[in-house]
Coordinates of C-alpha atoms and ligand atoms in Angstrom, one line a residue:
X1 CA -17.7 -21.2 -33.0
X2 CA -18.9 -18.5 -30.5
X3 CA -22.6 -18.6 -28.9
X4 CA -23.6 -15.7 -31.1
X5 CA -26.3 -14.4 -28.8
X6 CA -23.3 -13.6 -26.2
X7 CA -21.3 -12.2 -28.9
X8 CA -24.4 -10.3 -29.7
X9 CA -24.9 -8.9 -25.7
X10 CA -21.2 -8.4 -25.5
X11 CA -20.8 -6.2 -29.0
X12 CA -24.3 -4.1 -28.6
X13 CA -24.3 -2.2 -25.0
X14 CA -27.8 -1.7 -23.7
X15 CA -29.7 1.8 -24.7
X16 CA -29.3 2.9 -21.1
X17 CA -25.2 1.9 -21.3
X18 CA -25.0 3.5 -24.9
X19 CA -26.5 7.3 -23.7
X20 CA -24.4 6.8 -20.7
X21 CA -21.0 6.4 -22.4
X22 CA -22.2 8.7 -25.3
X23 CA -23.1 11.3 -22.6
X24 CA -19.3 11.4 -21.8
X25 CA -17.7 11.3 -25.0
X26 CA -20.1 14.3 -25.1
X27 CA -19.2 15.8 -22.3
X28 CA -15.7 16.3 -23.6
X29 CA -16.2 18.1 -26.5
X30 CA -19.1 20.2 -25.1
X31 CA -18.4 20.2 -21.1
X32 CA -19.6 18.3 -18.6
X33 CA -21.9 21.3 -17.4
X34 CA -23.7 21.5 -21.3
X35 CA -24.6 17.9 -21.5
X36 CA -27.9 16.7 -18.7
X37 CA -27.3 13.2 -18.4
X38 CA -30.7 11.2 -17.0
X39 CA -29.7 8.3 -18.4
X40 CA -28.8 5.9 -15.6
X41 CA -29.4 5.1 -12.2
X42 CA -25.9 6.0 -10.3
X43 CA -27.1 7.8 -7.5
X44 CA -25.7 11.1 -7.1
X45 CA -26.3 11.3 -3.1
X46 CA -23.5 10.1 -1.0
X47 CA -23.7 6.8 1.1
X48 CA -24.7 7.7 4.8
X49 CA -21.8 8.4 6.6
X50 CA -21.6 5.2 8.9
X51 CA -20.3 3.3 5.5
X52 CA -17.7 4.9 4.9
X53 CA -16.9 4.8 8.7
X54 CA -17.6 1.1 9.1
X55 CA -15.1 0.5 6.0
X56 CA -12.5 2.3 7.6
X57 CA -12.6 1.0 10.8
X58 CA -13.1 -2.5 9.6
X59 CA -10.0 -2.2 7.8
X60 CA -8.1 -0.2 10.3
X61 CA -9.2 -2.9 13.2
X62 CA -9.6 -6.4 11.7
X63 CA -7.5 -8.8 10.9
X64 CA -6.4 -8.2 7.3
X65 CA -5.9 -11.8 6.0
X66 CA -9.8 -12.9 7.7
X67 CA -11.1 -9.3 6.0
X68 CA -9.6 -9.9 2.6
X69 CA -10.4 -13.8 2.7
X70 CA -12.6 -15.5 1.2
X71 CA -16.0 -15.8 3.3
X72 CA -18.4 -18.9 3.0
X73 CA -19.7 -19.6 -0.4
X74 CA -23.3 -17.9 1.1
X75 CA -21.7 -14.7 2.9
X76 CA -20.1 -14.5 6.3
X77 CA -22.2 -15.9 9.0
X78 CA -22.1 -13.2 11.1
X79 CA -23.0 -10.5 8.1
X80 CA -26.0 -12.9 7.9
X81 CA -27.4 -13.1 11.1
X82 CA -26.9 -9.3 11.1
X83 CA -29.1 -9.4 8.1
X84 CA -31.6 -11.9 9.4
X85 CA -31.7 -9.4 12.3
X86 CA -33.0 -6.5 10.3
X87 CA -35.2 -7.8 8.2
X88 CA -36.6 -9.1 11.5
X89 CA -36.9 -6.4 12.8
X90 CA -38.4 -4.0 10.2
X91 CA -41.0 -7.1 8.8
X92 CA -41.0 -9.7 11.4
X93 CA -39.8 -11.9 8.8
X94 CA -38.8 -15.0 10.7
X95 CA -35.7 -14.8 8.7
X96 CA -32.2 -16.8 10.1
X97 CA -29.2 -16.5 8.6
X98 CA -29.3 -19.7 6.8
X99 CA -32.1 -17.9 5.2
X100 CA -29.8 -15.7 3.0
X101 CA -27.6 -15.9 0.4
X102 CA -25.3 -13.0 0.1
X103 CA -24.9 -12.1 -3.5
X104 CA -23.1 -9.5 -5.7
X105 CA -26.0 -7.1 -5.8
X106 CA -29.7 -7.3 -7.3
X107 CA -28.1 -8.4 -10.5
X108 CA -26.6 -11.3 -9.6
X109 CA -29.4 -12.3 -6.9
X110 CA -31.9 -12.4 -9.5
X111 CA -29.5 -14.5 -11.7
X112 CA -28.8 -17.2 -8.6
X113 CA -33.0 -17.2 -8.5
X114 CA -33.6 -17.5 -12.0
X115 CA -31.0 -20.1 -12.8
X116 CA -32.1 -21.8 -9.3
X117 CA -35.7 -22.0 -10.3
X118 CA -35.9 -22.7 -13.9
X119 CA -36.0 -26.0 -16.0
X120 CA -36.8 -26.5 -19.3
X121 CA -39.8 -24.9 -21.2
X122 CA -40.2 -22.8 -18.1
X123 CA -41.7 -19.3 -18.4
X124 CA -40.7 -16.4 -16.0
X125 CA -43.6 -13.8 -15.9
X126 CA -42.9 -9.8 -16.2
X127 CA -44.7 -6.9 -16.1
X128 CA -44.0 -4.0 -18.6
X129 CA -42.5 -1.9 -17.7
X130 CA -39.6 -3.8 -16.9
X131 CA -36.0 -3.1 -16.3
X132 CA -34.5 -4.7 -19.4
X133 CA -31.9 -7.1 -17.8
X134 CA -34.7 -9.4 -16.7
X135 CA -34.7 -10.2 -20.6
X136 CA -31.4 -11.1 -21.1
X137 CA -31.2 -13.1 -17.6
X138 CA -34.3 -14.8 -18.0
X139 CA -33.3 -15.9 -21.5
X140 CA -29.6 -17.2 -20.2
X141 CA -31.7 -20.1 -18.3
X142 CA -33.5 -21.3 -21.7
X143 CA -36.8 -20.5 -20.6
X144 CA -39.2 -17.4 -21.9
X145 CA -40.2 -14.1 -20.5
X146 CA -43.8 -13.7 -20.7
X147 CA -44.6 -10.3 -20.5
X148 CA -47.8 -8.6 -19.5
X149 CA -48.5 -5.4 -21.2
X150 CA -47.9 -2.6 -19.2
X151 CA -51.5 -0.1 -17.7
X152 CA -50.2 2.8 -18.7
X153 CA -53.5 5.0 -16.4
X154 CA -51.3 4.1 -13.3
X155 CA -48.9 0.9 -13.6
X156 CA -50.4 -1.2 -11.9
X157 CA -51.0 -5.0 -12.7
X158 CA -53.3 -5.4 -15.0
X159 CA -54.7 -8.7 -13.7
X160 CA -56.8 -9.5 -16.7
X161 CA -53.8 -10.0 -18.9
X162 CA -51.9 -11.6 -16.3
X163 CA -54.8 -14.2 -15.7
X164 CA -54.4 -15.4 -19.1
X165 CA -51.0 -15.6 -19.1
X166 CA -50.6 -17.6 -16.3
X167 CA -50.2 -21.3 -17.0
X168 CA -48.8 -24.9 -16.2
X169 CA -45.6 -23.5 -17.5
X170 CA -45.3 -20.4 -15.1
X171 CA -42.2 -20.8 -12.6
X172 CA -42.4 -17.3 -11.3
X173 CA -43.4 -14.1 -11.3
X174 CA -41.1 -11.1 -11.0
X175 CA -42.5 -8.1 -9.1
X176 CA -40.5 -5.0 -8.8
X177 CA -41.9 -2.3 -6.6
X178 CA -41.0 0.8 -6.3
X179 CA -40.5 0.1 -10.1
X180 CA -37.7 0.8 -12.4
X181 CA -38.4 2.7 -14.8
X182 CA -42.0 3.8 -14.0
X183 CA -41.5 4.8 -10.2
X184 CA -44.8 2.5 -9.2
X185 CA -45.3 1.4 -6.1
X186 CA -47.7 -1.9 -5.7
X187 CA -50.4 -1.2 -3.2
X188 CA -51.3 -3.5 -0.5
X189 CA -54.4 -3.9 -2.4
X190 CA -52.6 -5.0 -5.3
X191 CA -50.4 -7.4 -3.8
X192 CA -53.4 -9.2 -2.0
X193 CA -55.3 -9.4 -5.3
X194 CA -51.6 -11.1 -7.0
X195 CA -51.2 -13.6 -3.7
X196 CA -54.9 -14.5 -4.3
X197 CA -54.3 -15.2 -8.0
X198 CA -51.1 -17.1 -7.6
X199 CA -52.2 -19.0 -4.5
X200 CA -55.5 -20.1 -6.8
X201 CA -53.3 -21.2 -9.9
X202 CA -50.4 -23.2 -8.0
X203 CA -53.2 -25.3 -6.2
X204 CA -54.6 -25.6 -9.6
X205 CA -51.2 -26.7 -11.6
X206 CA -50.3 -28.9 -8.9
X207 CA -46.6 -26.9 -8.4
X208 CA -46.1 -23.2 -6.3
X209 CA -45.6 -20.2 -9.0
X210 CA -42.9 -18.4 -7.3
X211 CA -42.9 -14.6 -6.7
X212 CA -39.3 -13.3 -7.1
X213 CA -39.1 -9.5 -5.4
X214 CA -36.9 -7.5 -6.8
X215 CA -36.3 -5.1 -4.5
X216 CA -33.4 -2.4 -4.7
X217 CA -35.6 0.3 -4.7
X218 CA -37.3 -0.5 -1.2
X219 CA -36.7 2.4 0.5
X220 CA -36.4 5.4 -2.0
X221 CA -40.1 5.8 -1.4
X222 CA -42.0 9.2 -0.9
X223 CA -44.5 10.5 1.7
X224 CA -47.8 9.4 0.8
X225 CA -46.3 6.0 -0.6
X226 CA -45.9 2.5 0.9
X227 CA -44.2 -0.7 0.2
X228 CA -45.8 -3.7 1.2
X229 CA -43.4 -6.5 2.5
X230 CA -44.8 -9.2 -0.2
X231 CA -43.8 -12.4 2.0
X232 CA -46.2 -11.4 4.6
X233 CA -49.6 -11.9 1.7
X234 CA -47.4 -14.8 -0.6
X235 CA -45.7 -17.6 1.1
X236 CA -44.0 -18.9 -2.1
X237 CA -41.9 -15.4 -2.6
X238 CA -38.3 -14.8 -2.8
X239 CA -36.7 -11.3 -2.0
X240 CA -33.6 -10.1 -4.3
X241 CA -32.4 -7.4 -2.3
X242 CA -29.2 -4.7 -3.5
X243 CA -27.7 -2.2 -1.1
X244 CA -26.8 -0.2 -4.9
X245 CA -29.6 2.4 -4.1
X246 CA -30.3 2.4 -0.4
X247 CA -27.1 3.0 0.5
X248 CA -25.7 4.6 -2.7
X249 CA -22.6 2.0 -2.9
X250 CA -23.6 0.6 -6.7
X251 CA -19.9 0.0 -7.6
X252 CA -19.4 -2.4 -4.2
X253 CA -21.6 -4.9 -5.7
X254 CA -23.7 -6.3 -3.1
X255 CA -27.2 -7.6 -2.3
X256 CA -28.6 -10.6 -1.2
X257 CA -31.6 -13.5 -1.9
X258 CA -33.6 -14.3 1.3
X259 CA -35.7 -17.4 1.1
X260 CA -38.1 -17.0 3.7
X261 CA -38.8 -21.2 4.9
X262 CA -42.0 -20.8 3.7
X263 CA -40.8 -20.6 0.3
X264 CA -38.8 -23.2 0.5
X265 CA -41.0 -25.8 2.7
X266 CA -42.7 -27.5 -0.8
X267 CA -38.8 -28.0 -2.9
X268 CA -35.6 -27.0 -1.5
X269 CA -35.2 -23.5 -2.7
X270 CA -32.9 -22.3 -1.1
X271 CA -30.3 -25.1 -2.0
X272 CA -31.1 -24.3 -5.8
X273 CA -30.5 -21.1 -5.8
X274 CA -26.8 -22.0 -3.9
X275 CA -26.1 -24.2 -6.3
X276 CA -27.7 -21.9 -9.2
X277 CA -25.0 -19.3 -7.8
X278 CA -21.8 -21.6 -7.1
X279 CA -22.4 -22.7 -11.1
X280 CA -22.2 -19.4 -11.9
X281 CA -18.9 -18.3 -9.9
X282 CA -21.1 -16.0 -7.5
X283 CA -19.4 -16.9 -4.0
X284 CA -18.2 -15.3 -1.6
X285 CA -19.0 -11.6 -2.2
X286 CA -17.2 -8.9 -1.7
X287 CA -15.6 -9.5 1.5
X288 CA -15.2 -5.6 3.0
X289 CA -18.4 -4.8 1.6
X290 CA -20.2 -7.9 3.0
X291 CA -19.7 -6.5 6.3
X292 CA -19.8 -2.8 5.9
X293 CA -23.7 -3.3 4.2
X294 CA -24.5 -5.7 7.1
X295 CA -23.8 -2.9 9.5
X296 CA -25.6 -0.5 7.7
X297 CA -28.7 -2.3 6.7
X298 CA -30.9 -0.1 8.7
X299 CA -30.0 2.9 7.1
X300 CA -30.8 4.8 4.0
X301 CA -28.7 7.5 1.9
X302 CA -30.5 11.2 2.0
X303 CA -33.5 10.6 0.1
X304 CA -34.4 13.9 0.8
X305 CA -33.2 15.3 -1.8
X306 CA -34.4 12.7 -4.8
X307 CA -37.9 13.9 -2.8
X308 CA -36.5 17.6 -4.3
X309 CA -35.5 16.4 -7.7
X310 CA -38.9 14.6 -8.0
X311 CA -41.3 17.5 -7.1
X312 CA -39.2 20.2 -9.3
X313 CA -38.7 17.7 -12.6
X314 CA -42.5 17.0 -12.1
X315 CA -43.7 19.9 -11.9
X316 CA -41.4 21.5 -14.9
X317 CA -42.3 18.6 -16.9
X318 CA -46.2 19.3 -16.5
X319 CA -45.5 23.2 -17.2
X320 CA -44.2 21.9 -20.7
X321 CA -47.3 19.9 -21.7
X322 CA -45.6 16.3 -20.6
X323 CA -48.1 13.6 -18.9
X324 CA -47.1 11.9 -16.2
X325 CA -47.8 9.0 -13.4
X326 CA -47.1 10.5 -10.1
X327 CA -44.7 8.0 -8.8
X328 CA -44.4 6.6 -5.3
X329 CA -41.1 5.6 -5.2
X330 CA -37.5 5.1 -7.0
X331 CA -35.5 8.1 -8.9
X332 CA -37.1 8.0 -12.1
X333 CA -40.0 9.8 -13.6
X334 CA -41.8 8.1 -16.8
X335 CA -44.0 10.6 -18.6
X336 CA -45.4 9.9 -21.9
X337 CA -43.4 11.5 -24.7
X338 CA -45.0 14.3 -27.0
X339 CA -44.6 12.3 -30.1
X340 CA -45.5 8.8 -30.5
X341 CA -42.8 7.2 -31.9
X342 CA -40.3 7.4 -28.3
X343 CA -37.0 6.7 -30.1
X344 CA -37.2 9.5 -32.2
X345 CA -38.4 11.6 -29.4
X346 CA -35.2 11.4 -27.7
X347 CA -32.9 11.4 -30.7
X348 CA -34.4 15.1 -30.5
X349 CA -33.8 15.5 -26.8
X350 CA -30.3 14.2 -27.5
X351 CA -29.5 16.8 -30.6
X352 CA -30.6 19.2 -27.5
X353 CA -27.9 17.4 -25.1
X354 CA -30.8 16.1 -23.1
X355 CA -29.7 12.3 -22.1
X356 CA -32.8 10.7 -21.6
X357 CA -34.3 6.6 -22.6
X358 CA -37.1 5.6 -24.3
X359 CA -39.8 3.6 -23.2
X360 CA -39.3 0.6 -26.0
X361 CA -36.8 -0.4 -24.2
X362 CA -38.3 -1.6 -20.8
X363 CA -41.3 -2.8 -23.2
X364 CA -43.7 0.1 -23.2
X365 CA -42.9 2.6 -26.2
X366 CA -44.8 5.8 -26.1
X367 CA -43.0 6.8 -22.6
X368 CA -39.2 8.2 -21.5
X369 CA -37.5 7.2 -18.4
X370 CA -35.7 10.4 -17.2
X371 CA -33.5 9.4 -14.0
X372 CA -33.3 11.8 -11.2
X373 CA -30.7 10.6 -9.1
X374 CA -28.8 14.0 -10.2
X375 CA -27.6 16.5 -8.2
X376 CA -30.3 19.4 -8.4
X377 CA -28.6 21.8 -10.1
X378 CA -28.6 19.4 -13.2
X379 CA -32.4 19.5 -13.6
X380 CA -32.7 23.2 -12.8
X381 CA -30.4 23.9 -15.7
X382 CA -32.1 20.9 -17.8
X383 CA -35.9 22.4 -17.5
X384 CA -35.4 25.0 -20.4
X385 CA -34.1 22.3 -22.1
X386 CA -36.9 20.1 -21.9
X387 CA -39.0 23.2 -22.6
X388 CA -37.3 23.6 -25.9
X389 CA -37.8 19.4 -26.8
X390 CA -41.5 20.3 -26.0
X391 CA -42.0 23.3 -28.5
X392 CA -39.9 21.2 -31.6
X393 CA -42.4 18.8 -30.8
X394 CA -45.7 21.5 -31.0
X395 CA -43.8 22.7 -34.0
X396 CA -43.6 19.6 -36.2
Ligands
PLP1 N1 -33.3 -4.6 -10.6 C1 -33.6 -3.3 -11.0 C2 -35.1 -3.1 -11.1 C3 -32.7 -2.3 -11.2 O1 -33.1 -1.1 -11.5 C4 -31.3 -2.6 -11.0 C5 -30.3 -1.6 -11.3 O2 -30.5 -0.5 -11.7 C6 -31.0 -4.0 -10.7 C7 -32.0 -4.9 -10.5 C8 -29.5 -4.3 -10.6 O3 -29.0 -3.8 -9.4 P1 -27.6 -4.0 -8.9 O4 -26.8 -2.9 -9.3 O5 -27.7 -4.1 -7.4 O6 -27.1 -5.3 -9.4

C-alpha cells in the first residue's frame, strides 16, 4: 500500500513541468527556434561573473576534502556570518549567523518553515495568485491552505477577505512579493496595513500568526518599484530566501530561512524549523554552492535585460487587445486571457507553438502567466504569434 496522494504528485507533473517537457519533445520535431517556450522560470541571463569565479577559485584553492565535506547540519559558519553580514547591511536586520539556516533553495526553505511551524488542524494562509507548490507543501504537514481570492484591479491584498479568514487556527501567512506569477510588488502601505492586522489578531488568539516571506524574487524589481523589507513592520516574520533568480544559479539549489530573534523570542522558531529540516534530510547544503552564494550575496544577475523583455512583451501584448497589471517586479507578465475559460485559451496558444500557463493553476483562472526570463529574440519572434492567438480569439 502506497500513500496514493504521493503516487498521485509523482505520476501527474505540474502544468508548468508538463508545457516545459512538452515544449521540448516539441522542439525536436519542429525546432527549437519554432517552439516560444514561456512556460517556466529558468532564467535565461547568466549568473554575474564573480560566481563562476568564486567556484573556480574555491575549488582551485581550498582544501578539497573540507570543500566537498559535509558542512554543519545549518550551513557553514562562515557562509553564515557572511550572510548575516549582508542582510545587515542592506536592512539593518540585526541578523547573526545563528540566525540562518542554509537550505536547498526557496523550495526547501519554505518546506523547513512549514513543517517547523505546523501542528495539527493548522491553517497556512495564501493569497491567489499563488505559486502552486505552496499547495502541495502546505498539504504534506496535514494542515489546510486557506486561500484568499485573488484582486485582480492590481494584486494587492484584499484585506476584507483576508479579515475573515483569519482565525484561531491561522499559523501563518505566506507573502510573496515581487509575486510569482502576477509580478506584484506589496507596497509599504500594504505591508503596514497586513502587520497592523496580524499584530491585532495574534494579541487576540492568544498565539503570534507568523508571516513566512517568500522571497526569491527580491531583487528582479523595476524602476519605479520597491520592496519593503517585511521584518522591519512584523516582528513575527520569517524570510525564505533562494539565490535561483538573483543570481541565475536555479540548478545549485540553494537558499536560506532567517529567523530574525524577534520571531523567535515568543517559541523557539528557529529550533523547529532545524528540526523541521533535519526530519526531512535537508542538511548540509550544497557544499561549493554554500560558499560561492555567500560571496556573492550582494550581487544580482543583469536584470537589465528582463527590464527589456518586460517593456517589449507589454507593450506587444497591449497592441493585441490583451489587459494587463503593470508589474513591479519578477519575470512574468499575467494579463487576462481573451476568452474566459484560461485552459482552453492556451490549448490555442499551444496549437500556435506558444508555451504559455494558465491562470487556474496558481488559483485565479481568467489570466496566463507568460515568463519572460527568455533571451529577447524569443519574444520578438513570439509577438506575431500572440497576435495570431488574439485574432482566433476575435474570430470565435
Ligand atoms: N517560491 C516561488 C514564489 C517561486 O517562484 C519558486 C520557483 O520558481 C520557488 C519558491 C522555489 O524556488 P527554488 O528554485 O529556489 O527552490
Amino acid at each position: 500500500m502506497l500513500s496514493e496522494k504521493s503516487v498521485r504528485l509523482g505520476t501527474a507533473r505540474s502544468v508548468i513541468r508538463e508545457l516545459f517537457e512538452y515544449g521540448k519533445s516539441r522542439a525536436a520535431i519542429v525546432g527549437a527556434e519554432n517552439v516560444f517556450d514561456f512556460s517556466i522560470g529558468n532564467p535565461s541571463v547568466s549568473p554575474p561573473a564573480e560566481v563562476n569565479a568564486a567556484a573556480i577559485r574555491l575549488l582551485s584553492e581550498s582544501d578539497p576534502v573540507a570543500m566537498h565535506g559535509y558542512t554543519s547540519a545549518q550551513g557553514d559558519p562562515a557562509a553564515r556570518k557572511m550572510l548575516a553580514d549582508s542582510l545587515n547591511r542592506r536592512f539593518s536586520a540585526g541578523a547573526s549567523p545563528d540566525d540562518i539556516y542554509i537550505a536547498t533553495g526557496a523550495a526547501g526553505a519554505l518546506c523547513g518553515c512549514l513543517h517547523g511551524l505546523a501542528c495539527e488542524g493548522d491553517e497556512f494562509v495564501v493569497f491567489a495568485p499563488y505559486f502552486p507548490e505552496y499547495k502541495v507543501f502546505i498539504e504534506k504537514t496535514g494542515s489546510a491552505m486557506r486561500l484568499i481570492p485573488p484582486d485582480i484591479e492590481n494584486f494587492q491584498i484584499d484585506f476584507d477577505a483576508l479579515s475573515l479568514a483569519l482565525n484561531p487556527r491561522t499559523k501563518a501567512v505566506i507573502v510573496n512579493s515581487p509575486n510569482n506569477p502576477s509580478g506584484a510588488v506589496y507596497s509599504e502601505e500594504t505591508v503596514k496595513k497586513l502587520a497592523d492586522l496580524l499584530s491585532e489578531r495574534s494579541a487576540q488568539y492568544g498565539h503570534p500568526i507568523y508571516i513566512i516571506s517568500d522571497e526569491p524574487y527580491r531583487e528582479i524589481v523595476y524602476e519605479g518599484f520597491s520592496v519593503p523589507w517585511i521584518p522591519a513592520f512584523y516582528p513575527y516574520t520569517i524570510v525564505c530566501y533562494s539565490f535561483s533568480k538573483s543570481l541565475s544559479v536555479p540548478g545549485e539549489r540553494l537558499g536560506y530561512v532567517f529567523v530574525p530573534q524577534s520571531a523567535n523570542r515568543d517559541e523557539p522558531v528557529y529550533a523547529a524549523v532545524a528540526g523541521a529540516l533535519r526530519s526531512l534530510g535537508y542538511v548540509s547544503a550544497p557544499s561549493l554552492f554554500q560558499r560561492v552564494c555567500a560571496e556573492c550575496a550582494d550581487l544580482t544577475a543583469d536584470i537589465s535585460v528582463y527590464a527589456e523583455n518586460r517593456r517589449l512583451l507589454l507593450d506587444g501584448l497591449r497592441s493585441c487587445g490583451f489587459e494587463c497589471v503593470e508589474p513591479g517586479g519578477t519575470f512574468y507578465l499575467f494579463p487576462r486571457t481573451l476568452e474566459p475559460d484560461d485552459i482552453a485559451f492556451c490549448e490555442k496558444a499551444k496549437s500556435l507553438d506558444l508555451l504559455i500557463v494558465p491562470g487556474s493553476g496558481f488559483g485565479c483562472p481568467g489570466h496566463v502567466r507568460i515568463s519572460y526570463c527568455v533571451p529577447t529574440d524569443r519574444i520578438r519572434r513570439a509577438l506575431p504569434a500572440f497576435a495570431k492567438l488574439a485574432e482566433l480569439c476575435r474570430a470565435k
